């Protein structure tokens, strides 16, 4: 179901939207019937009252006039109509965001399209994420900038984009996560805990510069590897810290309650763990600890 069908107006929408909704109700009292072509004519050629009525009716119409939503977005270029358009597009967020993102490429509209997307706030996040994956590279920069402005709200969707088949979308998502920085790290850790190994590797590479932020927590994180509730978050956090945790993780492979999580962390860390694992394998075989030696060999083979 689209936002137009739901008529979804967020409860926490800005006062400007509330005013826009009130304005639309007042205008509807004086509106009259008419087809889509009449609405387009009124929107483009009517007096100010007729243009406002046309905006109001198009944004509350059945899908038959979906084709005219682009005309409403284009009306952001009309100084007299701009306030009405900006205040009412919140009623059709899902449909409006792709058109607003496309308008970021229009020299005459980009300023007002950006202002409207900023007004929509986190309600625009899903549409912005889709835009990064599906629309031309030219819109990635402005769309990513808006996602960064949404800070933590955008983190889960950006993590999802790391697995996109679109290389530029992956790069844009990684850049956005780096730019969001430490403020988004708790959400990054939380949401990456349940992601695939490949997505977690990509996320670690994307935000590797944040390793110093959590490095002092390494001892506590090592202890959390045996916690069934927090182990996944600890695995990702230790992998983000990286090579400096390898000696302790290799040592943890000898502890039954920690070895599974420690092995997963070493696999995420990758190449820096290769030689220490090889040395553990040799030592364990020499000591007659075949199970530990075999485990070290298996993890080493899975490293990338």
C-alpha atoms as a printed R data frame, in Angstrom:
    type eleno elety resid chain resno       x       y       z
1   ATOM     1    CA   UNK     A     1   0.000   0.000   0.000
2   ATOM     2    CA   UNK     A     2   1.440   3.363  -1.005
3   ATOM     3    CA   UNK     A     3   1.606   6.426   1.168
4   ATOM     4    CA   UNK     A     4  -1.169   7.966  -0.927
5   ATOM     5    CA   UNK     A     5  -3.445   5.043  -0.085
6   ATOM     6    CA   UNK     A     6  -2.579   5.226   3.579
7   ATOM     7    CA   UNK     A     7  -2.747   9.041   3.602
8   ATOM     8    CA   UNK     A     8   0.070   8.713   6.083
9   ATOM     9    CA   UNK     A     9   0.847  11.970   7.886
10  ATOM    10    CA   UNK     A    10   3.459  11.357  10.617
11  ATOM    11    CA   UNK     A    11   2.262  12.267  14.096
12  ATOM    12    CA   UNK     A    12   5.508  14.140  14.715
13  ATOM    13    CA   UNK     A    13   5.482  16.117  11.480
14  ATOM    14    CA   UNK     A    14   6.695  19.714  11.592
15  ATOM    15    CA   UNK     A    15   4.287  22.548  12.245
16  ATOM    16    CA   UNK     A    16   4.624  23.519   8.597
17  ATOM    17    CA   UNK     A    17   3.047  20.240   7.517
18  ATOM    18    CA   UNK     A    18   0.224  20.684  10.000
19  ATOM    19    CA   UNK     A    19  -0.416  24.094   8.554
20  ATOM    20    CA   UNK     A    20  -0.322  22.583   5.058
21  ATOM    21    CA   UNK     A    21  -2.918  19.996   6.013
22  ATOM    22    CA   UNK     A    22  -5.175  22.667   7.506
23  ATOM    23    CA   UNK     A    23  -4.722  24.766   4.392
24  ATOM    24    CA   UNK     A    24  -5.699  21.796   2.229
25  ATOM    25    CA   UNK     A    25  -8.866  21.197   4.237
26  ATOM    26    CA   UNK     A    26  -9.858  24.835   3.912
27  ATOM    27    CA   UNK     A    27  -9.188  24.828   0.191
28  ATOM    28    CA   UNK     A    28 -11.179  21.639  -0.336
29  ATOM    29    CA   UNK     A    29 -14.274  23.338   0.998
30  ATOM    30    CA   UNK     A    30 -14.229  25.633  -2.026
31  ATOM    31    CA   UNK     A    31 -12.978  23.146  -4.605
32  ATOM    32    CA   UNK     A    32 -15.052  21.769  -7.411
33  ATOM    33    CA   UNK     A    33 -14.959  18.615  -9.466
34  ATOM    34    CA   UNK     A    34 -12.805  18.191 -12.533
35  ATOM    35    CA   UNK     A    35 -10.683  15.733 -14.426
36  ATOM    36    CA   UNK     A    36  -6.935  15.286 -14.356
37  ATOM    37    CA   UNK     A    37  -6.464  17.484 -17.408
38  ATOM    38    CA   UNK     A    38  -8.438  20.245 -15.712
39  ATOM    39    CA   UNK     A    39  -6.197  19.915 -12.656
40  ATOM    40    CA   UNK     A    40  -3.078  20.187 -14.764
41  ATOM    41    CA   UNK     A    41  -4.484  23.251 -16.537
42  ATOM    42    CA   UNK     A    42  -5.359  24.867 -13.215
43  ATOM    43    CA   UNK     A    43  -1.931  24.028 -11.785
44  ATOM    44    CA   UNK     A    44  -0.099  25.568 -14.706
45  ATOM    45    CA   UNK     A    45  -2.375  28.403 -15.803
46  ATOM    46    CA   UNK     A    46  -4.903  29.171 -13.064
47  ATOM    47    CA   UNK     A    47  -4.848  32.027 -10.613
48  ATOM    48    CA   UNK     A    48  -3.190  31.424  -7.248
49  ATOM    49    CA   UNK     A    49  -6.332  30.049  -5.591
50  ATOM    50    CA   UNK     A    50  -6.898  27.632  -8.486
51  ATOM    51    CA   UNK     A    51  -3.266  26.488  -8.405
52  ATOM    52    CA   UNK     A    52  -3.458  25.781  -4.687
53  ATOM    53    CA   UNK     A    53  -6.693  23.839  -5.141
54  ATOM    54    CA   UNK     A    54  -5.041  21.801  -7.897
55  ATOM    55    CA   UNK     A    55  -2.108  20.890  -5.637
56  ATOM    56    CA   UNK     A    56  -4.505  19.903  -2.877
57  ATOM    57    CA   UNK     A    57  -6.627  17.687  -5.136
58  ATOM    58    CA   UNK     A    58  -3.710  16.000  -6.937
59  ATOM    59    CA   UNK     A    59  -2.066  15.009  -3.670
60  ATOM    60    CA   UNK     A    60  -5.316  13.510  -2.387
61  ATOM    61    CA   UNK     A    61  -6.448  11.896  -5.616
62  ATOM    62    CA   UNK     A    62  -6.718   8.295  -6.731
63  ATOM    63    CA   UNK     A    63  -3.785   6.817  -8.684
64  ATOM    64    CA   UNK     A    64  -5.406   8.061 -11.906
65  ATOM    65    CA   UNK     A    65  -3.591  11.376 -11.455
66  ATOM    66    CA   UNK     A    66  -0.232   9.915 -10.343
67  ATOM    67    CA   UNK     A    67   1.247  11.207 -13.591
68  ATOM    68    CA   UNK     A    68   0.628  14.758 -12.393
69  ATOM    69    CA   UNK     A    69   2.641  14.450  -9.179
70  ATOM    70    CA   UNK     A    70   5.684  15.461 -11.214
71  ATOM    71    CA   UNK     A    71   3.869  18.675 -12.117
72  ATOM    72    CA   UNK     A    72   3.377  19.361  -8.410
73  ATOM    73    CA   UNK     A    73   7.096  18.883  -7.707
74  ATOM    74    CA   UNK     A    74   7.896  21.149 -10.657
75  ATOM    75    CA   UNK     A    75   5.656  23.772  -9.037
76  ATOM    76    CA   UNK     A    76   8.389  24.244  -6.414
77  ATOM    77    CA   UNK     A    77   9.739  26.659  -8.991
78  ATOM    78    CA   UNK     A    78   6.653  28.854  -8.568
79  ATOM    79    CA   UNK     A    79   7.393  31.329  -5.736
80  ATOM    80    CA   UNK     A    80   3.695  31.863  -5.005
81  ATOM    81    CA   UNK     A    81   2.970  28.124  -4.831
82  ATOM    82    CA   UNK     A    82   6.183  26.877  -3.253
83  ATOM    83    CA   UNK     A    83   5.006  27.001   0.366
84  ATOM    84    CA   UNK     A    84   1.852  25.049  -0.459
85  ATOM    85    CA   UNK     A    85   3.780  22.358  -2.336
86  ATOM    86    CA   UNK     A    86   6.446  21.975   0.346
87  ATOM    87    CA   UNK     A    87   3.892  21.780   3.136
88  ATOM    88    CA   UNK     A    88   1.680  19.182   1.447
89  ATOM    89    CA   UNK     A    89   4.179  16.755  -0.118
90  ATOM    90    CA   UNK     A    90   4.468  15.126   3.299
91  ATOM    91    CA   UNK     A    91   1.139  13.448   2.503
92  ATOM    92    CA   UNK     A    92   2.704  11.361  -0.286
93  ATOM    93    CA   UNK     A    93   6.249  10.776   0.942
94  ATOM    94    CA   UNK     A    94   6.855   7.439  -0.794
95  ATOM    95    CA   UNK     A    95   5.748   8.771  -4.165
96  ATOM    96    CA   UNK     A    96   7.316  12.206  -3.834
97  ATOM    97    CA   UNK     A    97  10.858  11.362  -2.701
98  ATOM    98    CA   UNK     A    98  12.099   9.860  -6.015
99  ATOM    99    CA   UNK     A    99  10.828  12.928  -7.875
100 ATOM   100    CA   UNK     A   100  12.379  15.271  -5.332
101 ATOM   101    CA   UNK     A   101  15.709  13.451  -5.582
102 ATOM   102    CA   UNK     A   102  15.573  13.726  -9.371
103 ATOM   103    CA   UNK     A   103  14.834  17.449  -8.971
104 ATOM   104    CA   UNK     A   104  18.160  17.824  -7.144
105 ATOM   105    CA   UNK     A   105  19.731  17.788 -10.621
106 ATOM   106    CA   UNK     A   106  17.590  20.709 -11.817
107 ATOM   107    CA   UNK     A   107  19.370  24.050 -11.259
108 ATOM   108    CA   UNK     A   108  16.056  25.843 -10.832
109 ATOM   109    CA   UNK     A   109  14.556  23.333  -8.391
110 ATOM   110    CA   UNK     A   110  17.428  21.746  -6.471
111 ATOM   111    CA   UNK     A   111  17.427  24.265  -3.617
112 ATOM   112    CA   UNK     A   112  13.716  23.798  -2.952
113 ATOM   113    CA   UNK     A   113  13.791  20.031  -3.513
114 ATOM   114    CA   UNK     A   114  16.510  19.761  -0.888
115 ATOM   115    CA   UNK     A   115  14.574  21.960   1.540
116 ATOM   116    CA   UNK     A   116  11.509  19.763   1.062
117 ATOM   117    CA   UNK     A   117  13.502  16.567   1.647
118 ATOM   118    CA   UNK     A   118  14.980  18.112   4.791
119 ATOM   119    CA   UNK     A   119  11.455  18.930   5.979
120 ATOM   120    CA   UNK     A   120  10.381  15.334   5.399
121 ATOM   121    CA   UNK     A   121  13.183  14.221   7.719
122 ATOM   122    CA   UNK     A   122  13.492  10.535   8.513
123 ATOM   123    CA   UNK     A   123  10.245   9.814   6.654
124 ATOM   124    CA   UNK     A   124  12.275  10.370   3.473
125 ATOM   125    CA   UNK     A   125  15.035   7.915   4.450
126 ATOM   126    CA   UNK     A   126  13.607   4.799   2.693
127 ATOM   127    CA   UNK     A   127  13.117   6.744  -0.532
128 ATOM   128    CA   UNK     A   128  16.596   8.257  -0.337
129 ATOM   129    CA   UNK     A   129  18.116   4.797   0.106
130 ATOM   130    CA   UNK     A   130  16.227   3.525  -2.929
131 ATOM   131    CA   UNK     A   131  17.414   6.550  -4.881
132 ATOM   132    CA   UNK     A   132  21.051   5.791  -4.102
133 ATOM   133    CA   UNK     A   133  20.622   2.264  -5.454
134 ATOM   134    CA   UNK     A   134  18.427   2.935  -8.478
135 ATOM   135    CA   UNK     A   135  18.945   6.465  -9.743
136 ATOM   136    CA   UNK     A   136  21.910   7.885 -11.716
137 ATOM   137    CA   UNK     A   137  25.233   8.456  -9.982
138 ATOM   138    CA   UNK     A   138  24.683  12.201 -10.385
139 ATOM   139    CA   UNK     A   139  22.089  12.172  -7.577
140 ATOM   140    CA   UNK     A   140  24.119  10.037  -5.164
141 ATOM   141    CA   UNK     A   141  26.017  12.953  -3.645
142 ATOM   142    CA   UNK     A   142  22.969  15.038  -2.670
143 ATOM   143    CA   UNK     A   143  21.006  11.970  -1.559
144 ATOM   144    CA   UNK     A   144  23.885  10.701   0.583
145 ATOM   145    CA   UNK     A   145  24.338  14.160   2.104
146 ATOM   146    CA   UNK     A   146  20.709  14.080   3.205
147 ATOM   147    CA   UNK     A   147  21.112  10.575   4.624
148 ATOM   148    CA   UNK     A   148  24.133  11.733   6.611
149 ATOM   149    CA   UNK     A   149  21.999  14.551   7.990
150 ATOM   150    CA   UNK     A   150  19.567  11.917   9.268
151 ATOM   151    CA   UNK     A   151  22.441  10.364  11.254
152 ATOM   152    CA   UNK     A   152  21.459   7.204  13.099
153 ATOM   153    CA   UNK     A   153  18.077   6.858  11.401
154 ATOM   154    CA   UNK     A   154  19.817   6.028   8.121
155 ATOM   155    CA   UNK     A   155  22.324   3.483   9.465
156 ATOM   156    CA   UNK     A   156  20.270   0.259   9.021
157 ATOM   157    CA   UNK     A   157  19.392   1.114   5.436
158 ATOM   158    CA   UNK     A   158  22.977   2.073   4.619
159 ATOM   159    CA   UNK     A   159  24.172  -1.270   5.980
160 ATOM   160    CA   UNK     A   160  21.699  -2.970   3.662
161 ATOM   161    CA   UNK     A   161  23.090  -1.027   0.699
162 ATOM   162    CA   UNK     A   162  26.549  -2.449   1.379
163 ATOM   163    CA   UNK     A   163  25.258  -5.690  -0.164
164 ATOM   164    CA   UNK     A   164  23.799  -3.974  -3.248
165 ATOM   165    CA   UNK     A   165  24.728  -5.264  -6.709
166 ATOM   166    CA   UNK     A   166  25.250  -1.622  -7.679
167 ATOM   167    CA   UNK     A   167  28.925  -0.830  -7.050
168 ATOM   168    CA   UNK     A   168  28.373   2.921  -6.869
169 ATOM   169    CA   UNK     A   169  25.546   2.406  -4.371
170 ATOM   170    CA   UNK     A   170  27.889   0.331  -2.199
171 ATOM   171    CA   UNK     A   171  30.557   3.012  -2.338
172 ATOM   172    CA   UNK     A   172  28.043   5.749  -1.546
173 ATOM   173    CA   UNK     A   173  26.707   3.791   1.432
174 ATOM   174    CA   UNK     A   174  30.219   3.177   2.764
175 ATOM   175    CA   UNK     A   175  31.033   6.863   2.410
176 ATOM   176    CA   UNK     A   176  27.861   7.833   4.246
177 ATOM   177    CA   UNK     A   177  28.625   5.467   7.134
178 ATOM   178    CA   UNK     A   178  32.120   6.932   7.429
179 ATOM   179    CA   UNK     A   179  30.700  10.444   7.428
180 ATOM   180    CA   UNK     A   180  28.075   9.641  10.069
181 ATOM   181    CA   UNK     A   181  30.980   8.444  12.182
182 ATOM   182    CA   UNK     A   182  30.968   7.649  15.873
183 ATOM   183    CA   UNK     A   183  27.407   8.855  16.430
184 ATOM   184    CA   UNK     A   184  26.150   5.973  14.297
185 ATOM   185    CA   UNK     A   185  28.528   3.338  15.658
186 ATOM   186    CA   UNK     A   186  26.153   1.871  18.288
187 ATOM   187    CA   UNK     A   187  23.520   1.330  15.614
188 ATOM   188    CA   UNK     A   188  26.106  -0.052  13.206
189 ATOM   189    CA   UNK     A   189  27.236  -2.605  15.779
190 ATOM   190    CA   UNK     A   190  23.663  -3.497  16.695
191 ATOM   191    CA   UNK     A   191  22.442  -4.017  13.145
192 ATOM   192    CA   UNK     A   192  25.590  -5.723  11.856
193 ATOM   193    CA   UNK     A   193  25.387  -8.338  14.606
194 ATOM   194    CA   UNK     A   194  22.831 -10.313  12.597
195 ATOM   195    CA   UNK     A   195  24.126  -9.605   9.089
196 ATOM   196    CA   UNK     A   196  25.969 -12.066   6.850
197 ATOM   197    CA   UNK     A   197  29.721 -12.450   7.090
198 ATOM   198    CA   UNK     A   198  30.191 -10.621   3.784
199 ATOM   199    CA   UNK     A   199  28.100  -7.616   4.846
200 ATOM   200    CA   UNK     A   200  29.950  -7.406   8.148
201 ATOM   201    CA   UNK     A   201  33.289  -7.442   6.323
202 ATOM   202    CA   UNK     A   202  32.116  -4.600   4.102
203 ATOM   203    CA   UNK     A   203  30.892  -2.624   7.109
204 ATOM   204    CA   UNK     A   204  34.213  -3.094   8.914
205 ATOM   205    CA   UNK     A   205  36.102  -1.833   5.883
206 ATOM   206    CA   UNK     A   206  33.728   1.111   5.570
207 ATOM   207    CA   UNK     A   207  34.232   2.353   9.126
208 ATOM   208    CA   UNK     A   208  37.715   1.028   9.912
209 ATOM   209    CA   UNK     A   209  38.745   4.568  10.839
210 ATOM   210    CA   UNK     A   210  36.496   4.348  13.902
211 ATOM   211    CA   UNK     A   211  38.487   1.488  15.441
212 ATOM   212    CA   UNK     A   212  40.253   3.816  17.876
213 ATOM   213    CA   UNK     A   213  36.876   4.900  19.239
214 ATOM   214    CA   UNK     A   214  36.199   1.478  20.732
215 ATOM   215    CA   UNK     A   215  39.751   0.108  21.135
216 ATOM   216    CA   UNK     A   216  39.814   0.839  24.906
217 ATOM   217    CA   UNK     A   217  36.804  -1.475  25.283
218 ATOM   218    CA   UNK     A   218  38.647  -4.525  23.910
219 ATOM   219    CA   UNK     A   219  39.149  -6.347  27.256
220 ATOM   220    CA   UNK     A   220  35.474  -6.096  28.133
221 ATOM   221    CA   UNK     A   221  34.479  -7.129  24.629
222 ATOM   222    CA   UNK     A   222  36.630 -10.255  24.860
223 ATOM   223    CA   UNK     A   223  34.784 -11.252  28.012
224 ATOM   224    CA   UNK     A   224  31.465 -10.723  26.227
225 ATOM   225    CA   UNK     A   225  32.287 -13.378  23.611
226 ATOM   226    CA   UNK     A   226  30.822 -15.956  25.975
227 ATOM   227    CA   UNK     A   227  27.614 -13.985  26.559
228 ATOM   228    CA   UNK     A   228  24.786 -15.467  24.445
229 ATOM   229    CA   UNK     A   229  23.000 -12.105  24.311
230 ATOM   230    CA   UNK     A   230  25.933  -9.841  23.441
231 ATOM   231    CA   UNK     A   231  28.385 -12.175  21.703
232 ATOM   232    CA   UNK     A   232  27.466 -11.122  18.147
233 ATOM   233    CA   UNK     A   233  27.923  -7.439  18.930
234 ATOM   234    CA   UNK     A   234  31.238  -8.233  20.634
235 ATOM   235    CA   UNK     A   235  32.404 -10.205  17.585
236 ATOM   236    CA   UNK     A   236  31.754  -7.274  15.253
237 ATOM   237    CA   UNK     A   237  33.306  -4.743  17.635
238 ATOM   238    CA   UNK     A   238  36.487  -6.768  18.127
239 ATOM   239    CA   UNK     A   239  36.772  -7.365  14.389
240 ATOM   240    CA   UNK     A   240  36.481  -3.614  13.855
241 ATOM   241    CA   UNK     A   241  39.317  -3.000  16.318
242 ATOM   242    CA   UNK     A   242  41.277  -5.455  14.210
243 ATOM   243    CA   UNK     A   243  44.793  -6.883  14.355
244 ATOM   244    CA   UNK     A   244  45.625  -5.818  17.905
245 ATOM   245    CA   UNK     A   245  42.973  -8.222  19.238
246 ATOM   246    CA   UNK     A   246  44.329 -11.252  17.349
247 ATOM   247    CA   UNK     A   247  46.655 -12.624  20.091
248 ATOM   248    CA   UNK     A   248  43.863 -12.656  22.676
249 ATOM   249    CA   UNK     A   249  41.406 -14.153  20.191
250 ATOM   250    CA   UNK     A   250  43.829 -16.910  19.223
251 ATOM   251    CA   UNK     A   251  44.251 -17.662  22.917
252 ATOM   252    CA   UNK     A   252  40.468 -17.765  23.360
253 ATOM   253    CA   UNK     A   253  40.235 -20.627  20.852
254 ATOM   254    CA   UNK     A   254  41.426 -22.928  23.633
255 ATOM   255    CA   UNK     A   255  38.399 -22.049  25.787
256 ATOM   256    CA   UNK     A   256  35.274 -24.046  24.841
257 ATOM   257    CA   UNK     A   257  32.874 -21.273  25.895
258 ATOM   258    CA   UNK     A   258  34.657 -18.681  23.722
259 ATOM   259    CA   UNK     A   259  36.072 -20.593  20.767
260 ATOM   260    CA   UNK     A   260  33.105 -20.281  18.370
261 ATOM   261    CA   UNK     A   261  32.817 -16.501  18.762
262 ATOM   262    CA   UNK     A   262  36.602 -16.048  18.778
263 ATOM   263    CA   UNK     A   263  36.893 -18.044  15.553
264 ATOM   264    CA   UNK     A   264  34.184 -15.956  13.896
265 ATOM   265    CA   UNK     A   265  35.971 -12.764  14.923
266 ATOM   266    CA   UNK     A   266  39.291 -13.978  13.541
267 ATOM   267    CA   UNK     A   267  37.587 -14.839  10.279
268 ATOM   268    CA   UNK     A   268  36.218 -11.291  10.057
269 ATOM   269    CA   UNK     A   269  39.622  -9.787  10.826
270 ATOM   270    CA   UNK     A   270  41.110 -11.768   7.976
271 ATOM   271    CA   UNK     A   271  44.735 -11.628   6.849
272 ATOM   272    CA   UNK     A   272  46.305 -10.314  10.103
273 ATOM   273    CA   UNK     A   273  45.130 -13.542  11.776
274 ATOM   274    CA   UNK     A   274  46.710 -15.901   9.245
275 ATOM   275    CA   UNK     A   275  50.218 -16.269  10.687
276 ATOM   276    CA   UNK     A   276  49.142 -16.448  14.356
277 ATOM   277    CA   UNK     A   277  46.657 -19.195  13.440
278 ATOM   278    CA   UNK     A   278  49.362 -21.087  11.568
279 ATOM   279    CA   UNK     A   279  51.621 -20.897  14.616
280 ATOM   280    CA   UNK     A   280  48.798 -22.091  16.889
281 ATOM   281    CA   UNK     A   281  48.158 -25.020  14.569
282 ATOM   282    CA   UNK     A   282  51.814 -26.109  14.699
283 ATOM   283    CA   UNK     A   283  52.052 -25.697  18.474
284 ATOM   284    CA   UNK     A   284  48.787 -27.528  19.143
285 ATOM   285    CA   UNK     A   285  49.775 -30.458  16.931
286 ATOM   286    CA   UNK     A   286  53.101 -30.684  18.700
287 ATOM   287    CA   UNK     A   287  51.319 -30.747  22.071
288 ATOM   288    CA   UNK     A   288  48.887 -33.425  20.936
289 ATOM   289    CA   UNK     A   289  45.885 -31.065  20.879
290 ATOM   290    CA   UNK     A   290  44.563 -32.209  17.511
291 ATOM   291    CA   UNK     A   291  41.081 -30.693  17.919
292 ATOM   292    CA   UNK     A   292  42.511 -27.215  18.531
293 ATOM   293    CA   UNK     A   293  45.003 -27.613  15.686
294 ATOM   294    CA   UNK     A   294  42.244 -28.645  13.277
295 ATOM   295    CA   UNK     A   295  40.116 -25.688  14.357
296 ATOM   296    CA   UNK     A   296  42.958 -23.244  13.714
297 ATOM   297    CA   UNK     A   297  43.517 -24.792  10.285
298 ATOM   298    CA   UNK     A   298  39.815 -24.493   9.355
299 ATOM   299    CA   UNK     A   299  39.632 -20.840  10.366
300 ATOM   300    CA   UNK     A   300  42.842 -20.063   8.482
301 ATOM   301    CA   UNK     A   301  41.443 -21.589   5.285
302 ATOM   302    CA   UNK     A   302  38.364 -19.361   5.509
303 ATOM   303    CA   UNK     A   303  40.324 -16.125   5.837
304 ATOM   304    CA   UNK     A   304  40.045 -13.529   3.070
